[in-house]
């Protein structure tokens, strides 16, 4: 695998390979010294044109745990603000010697554009409304791990709830869960669904809540919404939020997930700490291991398969 730009581009075989590799990275992360020399001499550049907490910090941590050098490019303090183009920025940083760029950008398709300007591997850290493949991989890993499965997710019933229209997480998660054999239902008002349905849809959360194994809540993407797509936040929350009443109706086995950041009081009205199946902290923890697996898959040579702690 040269790049990770979308789930559909890499296909189910690579998804399974990365999830299997993640098991090894979880084991590395449990060691007293969670560091291996696998990517010694490699350089990873985090290039975030949009804000991030989880994705940026977990890629930084993942790269360091594999002994790669890390460059973190803060756009707000860069020559982008003097008018330097995206292409000139990429070519300038690449000239310093970069093996992989992790890029987040508000425009869909930027990871494909950037891969024409550099020979480095490109990892999509989120492009516009389009894709967020490492979020999808860490979500799939979290579900697989929580259920104790080692293969796919055949027959698993997943409901993705909320602002699906503007969500790159939803698009990548639909792809990853379907690639692993799960059944996905989208739950949203019609105005927050994409024009082309990507999976069966409903606007009635209460009708599906008793029939699912995974409840995946999405954040309302306020920064991407410029029209009146819902009557009010209050009405939206009444129909689509995880309230205390709905939480009480969830089967005990149901996993509750959210990619973060959460809008408490909008899509979630209960404290996740009080929900037995809440996976939100586990998703964040698994994000480091999954991103280690992705970096390893893209950048490690076969000799690096020795994952022992350096002497
Ligand atoms: N889930 C996610 O992408 O979070 P950040 O925006 O904090 O990276």
Coordinates of C-alpha atoms and ligand atoms in Angstrom, one line a residue:
X1 CA 0.0 0.0 0.0
X2 CA 1.5 3.4 -1.1
X3 CA -1.2 5.7 0.2
X4 CA -4.2 5.7 2.6
X5 CA -6.6 8.2 1.1
X6 CA -9.9 6.4 1.4
X7 CA -11.3 3.0 2.5
X8 CA -12.7 2.2 -1.0
X9 CA -9.3 2.7 -2.6
X10 CA -7.6 0.2 -0.3
X11 CA -10.4 -2.4 -0.2
X12 CA -11.4 -5.1 2.3
X13 CA -8.1 -7.1 2.2
X14 CA -6.0 -4.1 3.3
X15 CA -8.6 -3.1 5.9
X16 CA -8.3 -6.6 7.5
X17 CA -4.5 -6.5 7.2
X18 CA -4.3 -3.2 9.1
X19 CA -6.8 -4.3 11.8
X20 CA -4.7 -7.5 12.3
X21 CA -1.5 -5.4 12.5
X22 CA -3.2 -3.2 15.1
X23 CA -3.4 -6.1 17.5
X24 CA 0.4 -6.1 17.5
X25 CA 0.5 -2.3 18.0
X26 CA -1.8 -2.6 21.0
X27 CA 0.6 -5.1 22.5
X28 CA 3.5 -2.6 21.9
X29 CA 1.5 0.1 23.6
X30 CA 1.0 -2.0 26.7
X31 CA 4.8 -2.4 27.2
X32 CA 6.6 -0.5 29.9
X33 CA 8.5 1.2 27.1
X34 CA 6.0 1.5 24.3
X35 CA 8.5 2.2 21.5
X36 CA 9.9 0.0 18.7
X37 CA 12.6 0.9 16.1
X38 CA 10.4 -0.1 13.1
X39 CA 10.4 3.4 11.4
X40 CA 13.9 4.6 12.5
X41 CA 15.2 7.0 9.9
X42 CA 11.7 7.7 8.4
X43 CA 10.1 11.1 8.6
X44 CA 6.4 11.8 9.0
X45 CA 5.0 15.3 8.4
X46 CA 1.6 16.3 9.9
X47 CA 0.1 18.9 7.7
X48 CA -3.2 20.1 9.2
X49 CA -5.1 22.9 7.4
X50 CA -8.1 22.3 9.7
X51 CA -8.2 22.1 13.4
X52 CA -7.7 18.7 15.1
X53 CA -7.0 17.3 18.5
X54 CA -7.3 13.5 18.2
X55 CA -6.1 12.8 14.7
X56 CA -3.0 15.1 14.8
X57 CA -1.9 14.1 18.3
X58 CA -2.4 10.4 17.8
X59 CA -0.5 10.4 14.5
X60 CA 2.3 12.3 16.3
X61 CA 2.3 9.7 19.1
X62 CA 2.0 6.8 16.7
X63 CA 5.0 8.0 14.6
X64 CA 7.1 8.5 17.7
X65 CA 6.3 5.1 19.1
X66 CA 7.6 3.6 15.9
X67 CA 10.8 5.8 16.2
X68 CA 10.0 7.9 13.1
X69 CA 11.0 11.6 13.1
X70 CA 7.9 13.9 13.2
X71 CA 7.5 17.3 11.6
X72 CA 4.3 19.1 12.7
X73 CA 3.3 21.9 10.4
X74 CA 1.1 24.5 12.0
X75 CA -0.6 26.2 9.1
X76 CA -1.6 29.2 11.2
X77 CA 2.1 30.0 11.8
X78 CA 3.3 29.1 8.3
X79 CA 4.1 30.9 5.1
X80 CA 0.7 29.8 3.8
X81 CA -0.4 33.1 5.5
X82 CA 2.0 35.0 3.2
X83 CA 0.3 33.5 0.2
X84 CA 2.3 30.4 -0.4
X85 CA 0.3 27.9 -2.4
X86 CA -0.6 24.3 -1.3
X87 CA 1.7 22.9 -4.1
X88 CA 4.6 25.1 -3.1
X89 CA 4.1 24.2 0.5
X90 CA 4.1 20.5 -0.2
X91 CA 7.2 20.7 -2.5
X92 CA 9.0 22.9 0.0
X93 CA 8.4 20.5 2.9
X94 CA 9.0 17.4 0.8
X95 CA 12.5 18.8 -0.2
X96 CA 13.5 18.5 3.5
X97 CA 13.0 14.7 3.2
X98 CA 9.5 13.4 4.1
X99 CA 8.4 9.8 3.7
X100 CA 4.7 10.4 4.6
X101 CA 2.4 13.4 4.8
X102 CA -0.7 13.2 7.0
X103 CA -2.9 15.8 5.6
X104 CA -6.2 17.4 6.7
X105 CA -7.9 20.0 4.5
X106 CA -11.3 21.5 4.2
X107 CA -11.5 20.7 0.5
X108 CA -12.5 17.2 -0.7
X109 CA -9.9 15.5 -2.9
X110 CA -6.8 17.3 -1.7
X111 CA -5.0 14.1 -0.7
X112 CA -5.2 12.9 -4.3
X113 CA -4.0 16.3 -5.6
X114 CA -1.1 16.3 -3.2
X115 CA 0.0 12.8 -4.2
X116 CA 0.8 14.2 -7.7
X117 CA 3.3 16.7 -6.3
X118 CA 5.4 14.4 -4.1
X119 CA 6.7 10.8 -4.1
X120 CA 5.9 10.6 -0.3
X121 CA 3.0 8.4 1.0
X122 CA -0.2 10.4 1.6
X123 CA -2.5 9.6 4.5
X124 CA -5.8 11.4 4.5
X125 CA -6.5 12.9 7.9
X126 CA -9.8 14.2 6.8
X127 CA -10.7 16.0 3.5
X128 CA -13.8 18.2 3.5
X129 CA -17.0 16.2 3.6
X130 CA -15.4 13.3 1.8
X131 CA -13.3 10.8 3.8
X132 CA -11.6 10.2 7.1
X133 CA -10.2 6.6 6.6
X134 CA -8.1 6.3 9.8
X135 CA -11.2 7.3 11.9
X136 CA -13.1 4.5 10.2
X137 CA -10.3 2.0 10.7
X138 CA -10.1 2.8 14.4
X139 CA -13.8 2.5 14.8
X140 CA -13.9 -0.8 13.0
X141 CA -11.0 -2.0 15.2
X142 CA -12.8 -0.8 18.4
X143 CA -15.9 -2.8 17.5
X144 CA -14.0 -5.9 16.5
X145 CA -12.0 -5.8 19.7
X146 CA -15.0 -5.1 21.9
X147 CA -16.8 -8.1 20.4
X148 CA -13.7 -10.3 20.6
X149 CA -13.9 -11.0 16.9
X150 CA -10.8 -11.6 14.7
X151 CA -12.3 -11.6 11.2
X152 CA -15.1 -9.5 9.8
X153 CA -18.3 -8.0 11.3
X154 CA -20.8 -10.2 9.5
X155 CA -24.4 -9.6 10.5
X156 CA -23.6 -6.7 12.9
X157 CA -26.3 -4.0 12.9
X158 CA -24.8 -0.5 12.9
X159 CA -26.9 2.7 13.1
X160 CA -25.1 5.9 12.2
X161 CA -27.1 8.9 13.5
X162 CA -27.0 12.6 12.9
X163 CA -25.4 14.9 10.4
X164 CA -24.5 12.4 7.7
X165 CA -24.6 14.8 4.8
X166 CA -21.6 16.9 6.0
X167 CA -19.7 14.0 7.7
X168 CA -16.5 12.5 6.2
X169 CA -16.6 10.1 9.2
X170 CA -20.0 8.8 8.1
X171 CA -18.8 8.2 4.5
X172 CA -15.7 6.3 5.6
X173 CA -17.5 4.3 8.3
X174 CA -20.2 3.2 5.9
X175 CA -17.4 1.9 3.6
X176 CA -15.5 0.2 6.4
X177 CA -18.4 -1.4 8.1
X178 CA -19.9 -2.7 4.8
X179 CA -16.5 -4.0 3.7
X180 CA -16.4 -6.1 6.9
X181 CA -19.9 -7.4 6.4
X182 CA -22.0 -5.3 8.8
X183 CA -25.4 -3.9 8.0
X184 CA -25.5 -0.1 8.2
X185 CA -28.6 2.1 8.7
X186 CA -28.5 5.8 8.4
X187 CA -30.7 7.8 10.8
X188 CA -31.1 11.5 10.1
X189 CA -33.6 14.1 9.0
X190 CA -33.8 14.2 5.2
X191 CA -32.0 17.6 5.1
X192 CA -28.9 16.0 6.8
X193 CA -28.7 13.0 4.4
X194 CA -26.5 13.1 1.2
X195 CA -28.4 13.4 -2.1
X196 CA -27.4 9.8 -3.0
X197 CA -28.3 7.4 -0.2
X198 CA -25.2 5.3 0.7
X199 CA -27.2 2.8 2.9
X200 CA -30.8 2.3 4.0
X201 CA -32.1 5.5 5.7
X202 CA -34.8 6.4 8.3
X203 CA -35.7 9.5 10.2
X204 CA -37.1 7.5 13.2
X205 CA -34.3 6.7 15.7
X206 CA -36.8 5.2 18.1
X207 CA -37.8 2.6 15.6
X208 CA -34.2 1.2 15.2
X209 CA -32.9 1.7 18.7
X210 CA -34.1 -1.7 19.9
X211 CA -32.6 -3.6 16.9
X212 CA -29.0 -2.5 16.7
X213 CA -25.6 -3.6 18.0
X214 CA -23.8 -0.3 17.5
X215 CA -25.1 3.2 17.9
X216 CA -22.7 5.6 16.2
X217 CA -23.5 9.3 17.0
X218 CA -22.2 12.1 14.8
X219 CA -21.4 15.7 15.6
X220 CA -23.5 18.4 13.9
X221 CA -20.8 19.9 11.5
X222 CA -21.7 23.5 12.3
X223 CA -18.6 24.8 10.4
X224 CA -19.9 23.2 7.2
X225 CA -23.6 24.1 7.5
X226 CA -24.6 27.4 5.9
X227 CA -28.3 26.9 5.4
X228 CA -31.2 26.3 7.8
X229 CA -31.2 22.4 7.6
X230 CA -33.1 21.8 10.9
X231 CA -35.9 23.8 12.6
X232 CA -33.8 24.2 15.8
X233 CA -31.2 22.4 17.8
X234 CA -33.8 21.6 20.4
X235 CA -36.1 19.9 17.9
X236 CA -33.1 18.0 16.4
X237 CA -32.0 16.8 19.9
X238 CA -35.6 15.7 20.7
X239 CA -35.6 13.4 17.7
X240 CA -32.0 12.4 17.1
X241 CA -30.0 12.8 20.4
X242 CA -29.1 10.0 22.7
X243 CA -31.3 11.0 25.7
X244 CA -31.5 9.2 29.0
X245 CA -34.7 7.5 27.9
X246 CA -33.1 6.2 24.7
X247 CA -30.0 5.1 26.6
X248 CA -32.2 3.1 28.9
X249 CA -33.8 1.3 25.9
X250 CA -30.5 0.2 24.4
X251 CA -29.7 -3.4 24.7
X252 CA -26.9 -4.1 27.3
X253 CA -24.7 -5.4 24.5
X254 CA -25.0 -2.2 22.4
X255 CA -21.8 -0.3 21.8
X256 CA -22.2 3.5 21.8
X257 CA -19.6 5.4 19.7
X258 CA -18.8 9.0 18.7
X259 CA -15.7 10.2 16.7
X260 CA -15.4 13.3 18.9
X261 CA -15.4 16.2 19.5
X262 CA -18.8 15.7 21.1
X263 CA -21.4 18.4 21.3
X264 CA -22.9 17.6 24.6
X265 CA -26.5 18.8 24.8
X266 CA -26.9 18.4 21.0
X267 CA -26.4 14.8 19.8
X268 CA -25.7 13.4 23.3
X269 CA -27.7 14.4 26.4
X270 CA -26.2 11.8 28.8
X271 CA -22.8 11.5 30.3
X272 CA -21.0 8.7 28.3
X273 CA -19.3 7.6 31.5
X274 CA -22.8 6.3 32.6
X275 CA -23.4 4.2 29.5
X276 CA -22.0 0.7 30.0
X277 CA -21.3 0.2 26.2
X278 CA -19.7 3.6 25.6
X279 CA -16.6 3.2 23.5
X280 CA -15.6 6.8 23.1
X281 CA -12.4 6.7 25.2
X282 CA -11.5 3.3 23.7
X283 CA -11.9 4.8 20.3
X284 CA -9.3 7.5 21.1
X285 CA -6.9 4.9 22.7
X286 CA -7.2 2.6 19.7
X287 CA -6.6 5.5 17.4
X288 CA -2.9 5.5 18.3
X289 CA -2.5 1.8 17.7
X290 CA -4.4 1.9 14.4
X291 CA -2.3 4.8 13.2
X292 CA 0.8 3.0 14.2
X293 CA -0.4 0.1 12.0
X294 CA -1.1 2.4 9.1
X295 CA 2.3 4.1 9.3
X296 CA 4.0 0.7 9.6
X297 CA 2.1 -0.7 6.6
X298 CA 3.0 2.3 4.5
X299 CA 6.6 2.9 5.5
X300 CA 8.2 -0.1 7.1
X301 CA 10.6 -2.4 5.2
X302 CA 10.3 -6.1 5.7
X303 CA 13.2 -6.2 8.1
X304 CA 11.2 -3.9 10.4
X305 CA 8.9 -6.8 11.2
X306 CA 11.0 -7.3 14.2
X307 CA 9.0 -5.3 16.7
X308 CA 11.3 -5.9 19.7
X309 CA 12.1 -3.0 22.0
X310 CA 15.5 -1.6 21.1
X311 CA 18.4 -2.5 23.4
Ligands
LIG1 N1 -12.4 12.5 15.2 C1 -11.6 13.5 14.8 O1 -11.1 13.5 13.7 O2 -11.2 14.3 15.8 P1 -10.2 15.6 15.7 O3 -10.9 16.6 14.8 O4 -10.0 16.1 17.0 O5 -9.0 15.1 15.0

